[in-house]
PDB file of C-alpha atoms and ligand atoms in Angstrom:
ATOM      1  CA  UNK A   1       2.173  11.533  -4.713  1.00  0.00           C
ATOM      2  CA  UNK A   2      -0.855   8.988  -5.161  1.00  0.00           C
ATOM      3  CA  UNK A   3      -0.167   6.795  -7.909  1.00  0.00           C
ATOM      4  CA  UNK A   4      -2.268   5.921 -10.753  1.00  0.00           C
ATOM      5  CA  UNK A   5      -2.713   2.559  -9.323  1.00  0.00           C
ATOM      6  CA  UNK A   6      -3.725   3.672  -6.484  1.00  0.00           C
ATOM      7  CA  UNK A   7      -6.010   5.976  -8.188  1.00  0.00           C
ATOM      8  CA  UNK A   8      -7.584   2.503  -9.774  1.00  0.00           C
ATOM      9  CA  UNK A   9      -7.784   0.858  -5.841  1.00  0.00           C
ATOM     10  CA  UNK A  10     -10.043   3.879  -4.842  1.00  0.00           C
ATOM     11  CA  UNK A  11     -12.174   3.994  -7.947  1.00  0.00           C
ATOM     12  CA  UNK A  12     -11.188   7.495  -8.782  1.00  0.00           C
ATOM     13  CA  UNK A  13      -9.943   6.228 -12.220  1.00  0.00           C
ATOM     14  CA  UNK A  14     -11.766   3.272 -14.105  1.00  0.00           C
ATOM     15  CA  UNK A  15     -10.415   0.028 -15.048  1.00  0.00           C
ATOM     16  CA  UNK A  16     -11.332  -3.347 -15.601  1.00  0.00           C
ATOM     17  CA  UNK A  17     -10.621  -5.013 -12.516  1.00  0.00           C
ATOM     18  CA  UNK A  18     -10.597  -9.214 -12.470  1.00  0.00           C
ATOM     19  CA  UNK A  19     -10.282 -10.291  -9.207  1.00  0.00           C
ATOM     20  CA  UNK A  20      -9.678  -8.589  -5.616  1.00  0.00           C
ATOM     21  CA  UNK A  21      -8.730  -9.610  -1.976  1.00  0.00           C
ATOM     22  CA  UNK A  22      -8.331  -7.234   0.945  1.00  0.00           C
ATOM     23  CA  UNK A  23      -4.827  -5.965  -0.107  1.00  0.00           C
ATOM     24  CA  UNK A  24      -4.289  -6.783  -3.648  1.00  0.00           C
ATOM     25  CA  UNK A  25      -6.136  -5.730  -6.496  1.00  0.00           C
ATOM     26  CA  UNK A  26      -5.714  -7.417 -10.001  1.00  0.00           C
ATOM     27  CA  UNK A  27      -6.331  -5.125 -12.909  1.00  0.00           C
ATOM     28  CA  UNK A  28      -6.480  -5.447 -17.038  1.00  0.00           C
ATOM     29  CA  UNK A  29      -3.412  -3.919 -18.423  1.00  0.00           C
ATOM     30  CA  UNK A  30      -4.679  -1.454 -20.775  1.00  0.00           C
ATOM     31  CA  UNK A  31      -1.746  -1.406 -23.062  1.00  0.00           C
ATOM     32  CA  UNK A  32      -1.953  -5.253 -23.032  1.00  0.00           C
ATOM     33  CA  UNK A  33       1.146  -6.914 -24.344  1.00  0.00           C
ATOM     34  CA  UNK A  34      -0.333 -10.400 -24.905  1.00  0.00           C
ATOM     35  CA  UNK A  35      -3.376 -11.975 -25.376  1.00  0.00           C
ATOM     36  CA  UNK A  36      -4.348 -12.003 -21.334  1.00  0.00           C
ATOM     37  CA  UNK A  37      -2.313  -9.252 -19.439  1.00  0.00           C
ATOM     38  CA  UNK A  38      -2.865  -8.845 -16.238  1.00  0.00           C
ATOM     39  CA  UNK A  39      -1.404  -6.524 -13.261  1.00  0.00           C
ATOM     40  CA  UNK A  40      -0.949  -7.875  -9.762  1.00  0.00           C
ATOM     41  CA  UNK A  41      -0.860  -5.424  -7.332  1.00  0.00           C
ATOM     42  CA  UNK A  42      -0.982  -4.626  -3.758  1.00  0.00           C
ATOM     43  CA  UNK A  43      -3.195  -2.089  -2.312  1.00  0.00           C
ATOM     44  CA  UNK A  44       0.001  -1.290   0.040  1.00  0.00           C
ATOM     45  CA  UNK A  45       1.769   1.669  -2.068  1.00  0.00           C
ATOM     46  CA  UNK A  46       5.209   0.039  -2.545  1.00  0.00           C
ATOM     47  CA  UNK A  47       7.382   1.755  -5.019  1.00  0.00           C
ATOM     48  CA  UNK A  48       9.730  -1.138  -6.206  1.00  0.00           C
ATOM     49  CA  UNK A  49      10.891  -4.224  -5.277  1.00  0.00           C
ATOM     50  CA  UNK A  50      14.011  -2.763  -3.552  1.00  0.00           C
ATOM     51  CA  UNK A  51      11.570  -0.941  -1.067  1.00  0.00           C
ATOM     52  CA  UNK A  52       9.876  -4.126   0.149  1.00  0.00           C
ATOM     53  CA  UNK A  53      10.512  -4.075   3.699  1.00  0.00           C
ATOM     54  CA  UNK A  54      10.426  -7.093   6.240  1.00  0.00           C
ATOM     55  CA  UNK A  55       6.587  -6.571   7.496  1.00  0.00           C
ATOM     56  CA  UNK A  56       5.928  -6.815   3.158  1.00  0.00           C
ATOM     57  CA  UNK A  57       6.827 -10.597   2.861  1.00  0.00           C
ATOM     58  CA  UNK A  58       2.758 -12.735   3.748  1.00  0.00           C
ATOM     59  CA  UNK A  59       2.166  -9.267   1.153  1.00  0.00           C
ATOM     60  CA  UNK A  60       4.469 -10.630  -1.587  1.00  0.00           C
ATOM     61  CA  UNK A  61       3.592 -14.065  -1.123  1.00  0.00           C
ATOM     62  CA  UNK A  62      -0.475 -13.091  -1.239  1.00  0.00           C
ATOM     63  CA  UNK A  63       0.685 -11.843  -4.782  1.00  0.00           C
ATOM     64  CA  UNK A  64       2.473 -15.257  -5.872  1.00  0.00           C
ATOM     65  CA  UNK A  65      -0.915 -17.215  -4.476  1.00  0.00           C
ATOM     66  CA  UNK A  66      -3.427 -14.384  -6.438  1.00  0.00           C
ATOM     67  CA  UNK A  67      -1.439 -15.515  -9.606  1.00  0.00           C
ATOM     68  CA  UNK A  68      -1.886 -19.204  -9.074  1.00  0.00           C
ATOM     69  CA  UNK A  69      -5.829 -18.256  -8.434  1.00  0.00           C
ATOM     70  CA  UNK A  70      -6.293 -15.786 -11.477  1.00  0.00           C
ATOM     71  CA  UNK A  71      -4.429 -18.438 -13.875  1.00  0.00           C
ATOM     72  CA  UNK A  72      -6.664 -21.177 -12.606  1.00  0.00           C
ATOM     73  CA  UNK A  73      -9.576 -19.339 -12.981  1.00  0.00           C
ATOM     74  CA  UNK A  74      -8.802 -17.973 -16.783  1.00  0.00           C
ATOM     75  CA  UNK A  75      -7.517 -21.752 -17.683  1.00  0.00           C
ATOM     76  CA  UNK A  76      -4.007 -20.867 -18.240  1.00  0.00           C
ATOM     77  CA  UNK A  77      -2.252 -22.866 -15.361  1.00  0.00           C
ATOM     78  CA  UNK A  78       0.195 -24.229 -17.523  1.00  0.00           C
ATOM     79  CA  UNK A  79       0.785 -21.642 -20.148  1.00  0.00           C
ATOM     80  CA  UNK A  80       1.331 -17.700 -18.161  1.00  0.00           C
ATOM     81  CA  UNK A  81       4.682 -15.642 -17.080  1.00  0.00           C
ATOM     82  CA  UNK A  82       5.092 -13.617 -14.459  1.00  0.00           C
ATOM     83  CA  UNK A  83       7.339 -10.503 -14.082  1.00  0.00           C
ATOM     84  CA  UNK A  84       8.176  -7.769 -12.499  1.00  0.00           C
ATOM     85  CA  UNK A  85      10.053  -4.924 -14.112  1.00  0.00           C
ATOM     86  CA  UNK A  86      11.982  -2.709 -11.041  1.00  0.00           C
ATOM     87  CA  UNK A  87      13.571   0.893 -11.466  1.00  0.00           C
ATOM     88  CA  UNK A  88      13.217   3.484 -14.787  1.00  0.00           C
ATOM     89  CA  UNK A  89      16.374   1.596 -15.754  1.00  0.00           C
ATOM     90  CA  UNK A  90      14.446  -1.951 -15.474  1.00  0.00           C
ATOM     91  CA  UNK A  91      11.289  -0.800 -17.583  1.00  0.00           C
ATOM     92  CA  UNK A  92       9.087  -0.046 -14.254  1.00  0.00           C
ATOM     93  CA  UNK A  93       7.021   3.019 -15.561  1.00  0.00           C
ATOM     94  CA  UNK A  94       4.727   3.297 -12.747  1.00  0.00           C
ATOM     95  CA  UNK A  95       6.211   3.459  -9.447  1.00  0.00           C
ATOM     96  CA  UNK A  96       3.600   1.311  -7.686  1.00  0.00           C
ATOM     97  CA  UNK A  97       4.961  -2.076  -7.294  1.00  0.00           C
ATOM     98  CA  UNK A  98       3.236  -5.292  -9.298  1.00  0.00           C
ATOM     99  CA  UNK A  99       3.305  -8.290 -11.238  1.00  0.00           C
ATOM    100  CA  UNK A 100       3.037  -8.528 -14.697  1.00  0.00           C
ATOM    101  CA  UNK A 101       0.931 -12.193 -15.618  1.00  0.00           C
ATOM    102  CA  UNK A 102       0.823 -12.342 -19.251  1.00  0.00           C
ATOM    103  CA  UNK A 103      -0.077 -15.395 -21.526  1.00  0.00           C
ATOM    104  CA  UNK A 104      -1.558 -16.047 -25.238  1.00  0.00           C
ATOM    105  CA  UNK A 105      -3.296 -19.019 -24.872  1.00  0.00           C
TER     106      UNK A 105
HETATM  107  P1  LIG B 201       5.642  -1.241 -15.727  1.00  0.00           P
HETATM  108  O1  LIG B 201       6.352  -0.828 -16.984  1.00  0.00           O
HETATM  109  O2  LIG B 201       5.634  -0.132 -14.711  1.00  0.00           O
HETATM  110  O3  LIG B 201       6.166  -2.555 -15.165  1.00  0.00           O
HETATM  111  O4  LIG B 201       4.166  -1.563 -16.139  1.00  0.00           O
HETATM  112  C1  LIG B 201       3.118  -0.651 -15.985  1.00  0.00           C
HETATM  113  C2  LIG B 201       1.955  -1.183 -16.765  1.00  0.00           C
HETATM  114  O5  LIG B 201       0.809  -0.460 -16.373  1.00  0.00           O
HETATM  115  C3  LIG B 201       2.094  -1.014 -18.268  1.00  0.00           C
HETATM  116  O6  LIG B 201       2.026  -2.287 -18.894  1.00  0.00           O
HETATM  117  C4  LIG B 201       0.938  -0.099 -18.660  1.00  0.00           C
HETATM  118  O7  LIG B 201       0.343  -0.453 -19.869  1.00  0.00           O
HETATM  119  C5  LIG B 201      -0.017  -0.255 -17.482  1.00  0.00           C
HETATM  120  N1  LIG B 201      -0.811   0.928 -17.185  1.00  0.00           N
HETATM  121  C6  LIG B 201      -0.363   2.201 -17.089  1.00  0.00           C
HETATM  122  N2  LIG B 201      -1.376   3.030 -16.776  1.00  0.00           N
HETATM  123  C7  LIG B 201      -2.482   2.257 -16.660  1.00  0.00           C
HETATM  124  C8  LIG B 201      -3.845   2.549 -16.362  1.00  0.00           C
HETATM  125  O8  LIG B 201      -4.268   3.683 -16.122  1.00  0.00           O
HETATM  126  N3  LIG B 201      -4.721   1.495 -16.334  1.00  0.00           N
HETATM  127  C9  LIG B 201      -4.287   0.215 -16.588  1.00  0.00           C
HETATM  128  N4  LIG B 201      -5.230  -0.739 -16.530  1.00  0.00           N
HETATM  129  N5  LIG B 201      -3.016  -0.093 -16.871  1.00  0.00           N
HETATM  130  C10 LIG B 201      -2.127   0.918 -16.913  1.00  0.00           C
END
């Protein structure tokens, strides 16, 4: 099943997207839980953390070095969290992987 983020990537749902490379999109959370609260995620559908697999890994880290870009572009270098939440059980609602960056500065 195609997930909503997915959905987003192909434009068949809007959103406000921030920033995009060729396989991670980064996307407004539109329940935002913070003042900026953004979604990391790669194009790549990958359920959960505990189905990364070992070809996922310059994928994961791509995500790590769109964070540090995204932060230094909004001016929050020093004041963001990242998360991710994994499983039903771990608060993951959509089963699409990605990276919460949230901050209220
Ligand atoms: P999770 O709980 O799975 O870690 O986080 C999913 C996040 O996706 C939630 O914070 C939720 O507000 C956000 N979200 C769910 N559906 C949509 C959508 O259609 N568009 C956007 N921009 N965010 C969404």
């Amino acid at each position: 099943m195609t997930s909503i983020f997915t959905k987003i990537i192909n434009r068949e749902i809007p959103s406000e997207i921030v920033y995009e490379t060729n396989d991670i999109i980064v996307i407004k959370d539109i329940n935002p839980k913070a003042k900026i609260h953004l979604l990391i995620i790669p194009k790549k559908e990958i359920e959960t953390i505990d189905h990364l697999e070992e070809d996922d890994r310059d994928l994961i880290a791509n995500m790590f070095f769109v964070a540090k870009k995204v932060s230094s572009d909004l001016w929050i270098t020093w004041w963001y969290k990242l998360h991710f939440n994994v499983w039903k059980a771990g608060w993951q609602e959509v089963m699409h992987l990605h990276l919460h960056l949230l901050s209220n500065m």
